[in-house]
Short mmCIF file of N, CA and C in Angstrom, two decimals:
data_model
loop_
_atom_site.label_atom_id
_atom_site.label_comp_id
_atom_site.label_asym_id
_atom_site.label_seq_id
_atom_site.Cartn_x
_atom_site.Cartn_y
_atom_site.Cartn_z
N UNK A 371 0.85 -1.18 0.00
CA UNK A 371 0.00 0.00 0.00
C UNK A 371 0.89 1.24 0.00
N UNK A 372 0.40 2.26 -0.67
CA UNK A 372 1.13 3.52 -0.71
C UNK A 372 0.50 4.51 0.26
N UNK A 373 1.38 5.27 0.91
CA UNK A 373 0.95 6.29 1.86
C UNK A 373 1.73 7.57 1.60
N UNK A 374 1.01 8.69 1.58
CA UNK A 374 1.64 10.00 1.57
C UNK A 374 1.80 10.43 3.02
N UNK A 375 3.03 10.75 3.41
CA UNK A 375 3.32 11.08 4.80
C UNK A 375 3.95 12.47 4.86
N UNK A 376 3.38 13.33 5.67
CA UNK A 376 3.96 14.65 5.93
C UNK A 376 4.59 14.62 7.30
N UNK A 377 5.87 14.97 7.35
CA UNK A 377 6.60 15.00 8.62
C UNK A 377 7.11 16.41 8.88
N UNK A 378 6.73 16.96 10.00
CA UNK A 378 7.20 18.27 10.46
C UNK A 378 8.08 18.01 11.67
N UNK A 379 9.35 18.39 11.58
CA UNK A 379 10.31 18.13 12.65
C UNK A 379 10.43 19.36 13.54
N UNK A 380 10.35 19.14 14.85
CA UNK A 380 10.46 20.21 15.83
C UNK A 380 11.42 19.78 16.94
N UNK A 381 12.72 19.92 16.67
CA UNK A 381 13.72 19.57 17.68
C UNK A 381 13.75 20.69 18.71
N UNK A 382 13.57 20.36 19.99
CA UNK A 382 13.56 21.42 21.01
C UNK A 382 14.93 22.07 21.15
N UNK A 383 14.91 23.35 21.42
CA UNK A 383 16.15 24.12 21.60
C UNK A 383 16.94 23.61 22.80
N UNK A 384 16.28 22.93 23.71
CA UNK A 384 16.95 22.42 24.91
C UNK A 384 17.75 21.14 24.66
N UNK A 385 17.57 20.52 23.49
CA UNK A 385 18.32 19.32 23.16
C UNK A 385 19.77 19.70 22.85
N UNK A 386 20.71 19.02 23.47
CA UNK A 386 22.13 19.32 23.25
C UNK A 386 22.46 19.21 21.76
N UNK A 387 23.23 20.16 21.22
CA UNK A 387 23.58 20.11 19.79
C UNK A 387 24.23 18.80 19.36
N UNK A 388 25.06 18.22 20.23
CA UNK A 388 25.70 16.95 19.89
C UNK A 388 24.67 15.83 19.74
N UNK A 389 23.68 15.83 20.61
CA UNK A 389 22.63 14.81 20.54
C UNK A 389 21.78 15.03 19.29
N UNK A 390 21.46 16.28 18.99
CA UNK A 390 20.68 16.57 17.78
C UNK A 390 21.45 16.13 16.54
N UNK A 391 22.74 16.41 16.48
CA UNK A 391 23.56 16.01 15.33
C UNK A 391 23.60 14.49 15.20
N UNK A 392 23.70 13.78 16.31
CA UNK A 392 23.73 12.32 16.29
C UNK A 392 22.41 11.77 15.76
N UNK A 393 21.30 12.34 16.26
CA UNK A 393 19.98 11.88 15.80
C UNK A 393 19.79 12.15 14.31
N UNK A 394 20.25 13.29 13.82
CA UNK A 394 20.13 13.61 12.39
C UNK A 394 20.94 12.64 11.54
N UNK A 395 22.14 12.28 12.00
CA UNK A 395 22.96 11.32 11.27
C UNK A 395 22.29 9.94 11.25
N UNK A 396 21.73 9.52 12.38
CA UNK A 396 21.02 8.24 12.44
C UNK A 396 19.79 8.26 11.54
N UNK A 397 19.09 9.39 11.54
CA UNK A 397 17.89 9.55 10.70
C UNK A 397 18.25 9.41 9.22
N UNK A 398 19.35 10.05 8.83
CA UNK A 398 19.79 9.99 7.43
C UNK A 398 20.10 8.55 7.03
N UNK A 399 20.85 7.84 7.87
CA UNK A 399 21.21 6.45 7.56
C UNK A 399 19.96 5.57 7.47
N UNK A 400 19.03 5.73 8.42
CA UNK A 400 17.80 4.93 8.44
C UNK A 400 16.96 5.22 7.19
N UNK A 401 16.80 6.50 6.86
CA UNK A 401 15.97 6.85 5.71
C UNK A 401 16.59 6.38 4.41
N UNK A 402 17.92 6.44 4.30
CA UNK A 402 18.56 5.98 3.07
C UNK A 402 18.46 4.47 2.92
N UNK A 403 18.51 3.74 4.02
CA UNK A 403 18.32 2.28 3.95
C UNK A 403 16.90 1.95 3.49
N UNK A 404 15.91 2.65 4.06
CA UNK A 404 14.52 2.42 3.64
C UNK A 404 14.32 2.77 2.17
N UNK A 405 15.00 3.82 1.69
CA UNK A 405 14.91 4.17 0.28
C UNK A 405 15.54 3.08 -0.59
N UNK A 406 16.72 2.61 -0.19
CA UNK A 406 17.40 1.55 -0.95
C UNK A 406 16.57 0.27 -0.98
N UNK A 407 15.83 0.02 0.09
CA UNK A 407 14.98 -1.18 0.18
C UNK A 407 13.65 -1.03 -0.55
N UNK A 408 13.35 0.17 -1.07
CA UNK A 408 12.11 0.41 -1.80
C UNK A 408 10.91 0.71 -0.93
N UNK A 409 11.13 0.87 0.37
CA UNK A 409 10.03 1.18 1.30
C UNK A 409 9.71 2.67 1.25
N UNK A 410 10.74 3.50 1.27
CA UNK A 410 10.57 4.96 1.23
C UNK A 410 10.77 5.35 -0.23
N UNK A 411 9.65 5.39 -0.97
CA UNK A 411 9.72 5.54 -2.43
C UNK A 411 10.08 6.94 -2.89
N UNK A 412 9.58 7.95 -2.20
CA UNK A 412 9.85 9.34 -2.59
C UNK A 412 10.05 10.17 -1.33
N UNK A 413 10.92 11.17 -1.45
CA UNK A 413 11.22 12.06 -0.32
C UNK A 413 11.44 13.46 -0.87
N UNK A 414 10.57 14.40 -0.46
CA UNK A 414 10.67 15.79 -0.90
C UNK A 414 10.71 16.71 0.30
N UNK A 415 11.65 17.62 0.29
CA UNK A 415 11.75 18.65 1.33
C UNK A 415 10.70 19.72 1.06
N UNK A 416 10.15 20.28 2.12
CA UNK A 416 9.26 21.43 2.01
C UNK A 416 10.15 22.67 2.14
N UNK A 417 10.22 23.46 1.10
CA UNK A 417 11.11 24.62 1.08
C UNK A 417 10.80 25.56 2.24
N UNK A 418 11.85 25.95 2.93
CA UNK A 418 11.71 26.90 4.03
C UNK A 418 11.25 26.31 5.35
N UNK A 419 11.11 25.00 5.43
CA UNK A 419 10.65 24.35 6.65
C UNK A 419 11.52 23.14 6.95
N UNK A 420 11.53 22.71 8.20
CA UNK A 420 12.17 21.45 8.54
C UNK A 420 11.07 20.41 8.46
N UNK A 421 10.71 20.08 7.22
CA UNK A 421 9.57 19.21 6.96
C UNK A 421 9.76 18.52 5.62
N UNK A 422 9.01 17.43 5.42
CA UNK A 422 9.05 16.74 4.13
C UNK A 422 7.71 16.10 3.85
N UNK A 423 7.51 15.81 2.56
CA UNK A 423 6.44 14.94 2.10
C UNK A 423 7.10 13.72 1.52
N UNK A 424 6.62 12.55 1.91
CA UNK A 424 7.21 11.30 1.48
C UNK A 424 6.13 10.32 1.05
N UNK A 425 6.52 9.38 0.21
CA UNK A 425 5.64 8.28 -0.17
C UNK A 425 6.29 6.99 0.30
N UNK A 426 5.55 6.23 1.10
CA UNK A 426 6.00 4.94 1.61
C UNK A 426 5.21 3.84 0.94
N UNK A 427 5.87 2.72 0.67
CA UNK A 427 5.24 1.55 0.08
C UNK A 427 5.44 0.38 1.05
N UNK A 428 4.39 0.10 1.83
CA UNK A 428 4.44 -0.94 2.86
C UNK A 428 3.19 -1.82 2.76
N UNK A 429 3.21 -2.91 3.51
CA UNK A 429 2.10 -3.87 3.46
C UNK A 429 0.80 -3.31 4.02
N UNK A 430 0.90 -2.40 4.98
CA UNK A 430 -0.32 -1.88 5.58
C UNK A 430 -0.02 -0.91 6.72
N UNK A 431 -1.09 -0.58 7.45
CA UNK A 431 -1.00 0.41 8.52
C UNK A 431 0.02 0.05 9.59
N UNK A 432 0.02 -1.19 10.00
CA UNK A 432 0.92 -1.61 11.08
C UNK A 432 2.38 -1.47 10.67
N UNK A 433 2.70 -1.88 9.45
CA UNK A 433 4.09 -1.77 8.99
C UNK A 433 4.50 -0.30 8.87
N UNK A 434 3.60 0.53 8.38
CA UNK A 434 3.92 1.97 8.30
C UNK A 434 4.16 2.53 9.69
N UNK A 435 3.30 2.19 10.62
CA UNK A 435 3.45 2.68 12.00
C UNK A 435 4.81 2.28 12.57
N UNK A 436 5.18 1.03 12.42
CA UNK A 436 6.47 0.56 12.94
C UNK A 436 7.64 1.26 12.24
N UNK A 437 7.52 1.46 10.94
CA UNK A 437 8.57 2.14 10.18
C UNK A 437 8.75 3.57 10.66
N UNK A 438 7.64 4.28 10.84
CA UNK A 438 7.72 5.67 11.29
C UNK A 438 8.23 5.77 12.72
N UNK A 439 7.81 4.85 13.57
CA UNK A 439 8.29 4.86 14.96
C UNK A 439 9.78 4.56 15.04
N UNK A 440 10.34 3.91 14.02
CA UNK A 440 11.77 3.64 13.98
C UNK A 440 12.63 4.83 13.63
N UNK A 441 12.00 5.90 13.17
CA UNK A 441 12.76 7.11 12.83
C UNK A 441 13.39 7.69 14.10
N UNK A 442 14.70 7.93 14.10
CA UNK A 442 15.33 8.49 15.30
C UNK A 442 14.75 9.84 15.73
N UNK A 443 14.24 10.62 14.78
CA UNK A 443 13.64 11.92 15.12
C UNK A 443 12.14 11.82 15.40
N UNK A 444 11.59 10.61 15.38
CA UNK A 444 10.15 10.41 15.59
C UNK A 444 9.61 11.15 16.81
N UNK A 445 10.30 11.14 17.95
CA UNK A 445 9.74 11.83 19.12
C UNK A 445 9.57 13.34 18.92
N UNK A 446 10.22 13.89 17.90
CA UNK A 446 10.18 15.33 17.67
C UNK A 446 9.41 15.69 16.40
N UNK A 447 8.56 14.77 15.94
CA UNK A 447 7.82 14.98 14.70
C UNK A 447 6.32 15.07 14.92
N UNK A 448 5.70 15.90 14.10
CA UNK A 448 4.25 15.86 13.92
C UNK A 448 4.05 15.21 12.56
N UNK A 449 3.30 14.11 12.51
CA UNK A 449 3.17 13.31 11.29
C UNK A 449 1.70 13.23 10.89
N UNK A 450 1.46 13.42 9.59
CA UNK A 450 0.13 13.23 9.02
C UNK A 450 0.24 12.18 7.92
N UNK A 451 -0.66 11.20 7.94
CA UNK A 451 -0.63 10.10 6.98
C UNK A 451 -1.90 10.11 6.14
N UNK A 452 -1.72 9.97 4.82
CA UNK A 452 -2.84 9.87 3.90
C UNK A 452 -2.66 8.60 3.05
N UNK A 453 -3.57 7.62 3.18
CA UNK A 453 -3.49 6.43 2.33
C UNK A 453 -3.78 6.82 0.88
N UNK A 454 -3.07 6.20 -0.05
CA UNK A 454 -3.24 6.51 -1.47
C UNK A 454 -3.79 5.30 -2.21
N UNK A 455 -4.59 5.57 -3.24
CA UNK A 455 -5.12 4.52 -4.12
C UNK A 455 -4.93 4.96 -5.56
N UNK A 456 -4.79 3.98 -6.45
CA UNK A 456 -4.63 4.28 -7.87
C UNK A 456 -5.84 5.04 -8.38
N UNK A 457 -5.60 6.13 -9.08
CA UNK A 457 -6.70 6.90 -9.68
C UNK A 457 -7.09 6.25 -11.00
N UNK A 458 -8.38 6.12 -11.28
CA UNK A 458 -8.80 5.43 -12.52
C UNK A 458 -8.39 6.15 -13.79
N UNK A 459 -8.07 7.44 -13.72
CA UNK A 459 -7.66 8.18 -14.91
C UNK A 459 -6.14 8.22 -15.10
N UNK A 460 -5.39 7.69 -14.13
CA UNK A 460 -3.94 7.71 -14.22
C UNK A 460 -3.47 6.74 -15.30
N UNK A 461 -2.50 7.19 -16.11
CA UNK A 461 -1.97 6.30 -17.14
C UNK A 461 -0.76 5.52 -16.64
N UNK A 462 -0.16 5.96 -15.53
CA UNK A 462 0.99 5.25 -14.96
C UNK A 462 0.51 4.40 -13.78
N UNK A 463 1.13 3.23 -13.65
CA UNK A 463 0.83 2.38 -12.51
C UNK A 463 1.70 2.82 -11.34
N UNK A 464 1.29 2.43 -10.11
CA UNK A 464 2.04 2.78 -8.91
C UNK A 464 3.51 2.73 -9.20
#
């Protein structure tokens, strides 16, 4: 199943810079592995924000939930999920 996911990151100013840098590095490695595995199909930055829109391809809600909870920055994110379905007028397949 495909899901459009909006992630808004809000790292608190009270978090030590070294810890924030470590979490960002872990986040990058985790997200790149998911991309290489075909789970994180698309990743777009929202210009001017610490946010992104992404498309995930997973078996269902539970797998998406576990994948998102695995993000090192998950505790500092506001996440919105929209399930996607093939549009009957689309000429391209998923």
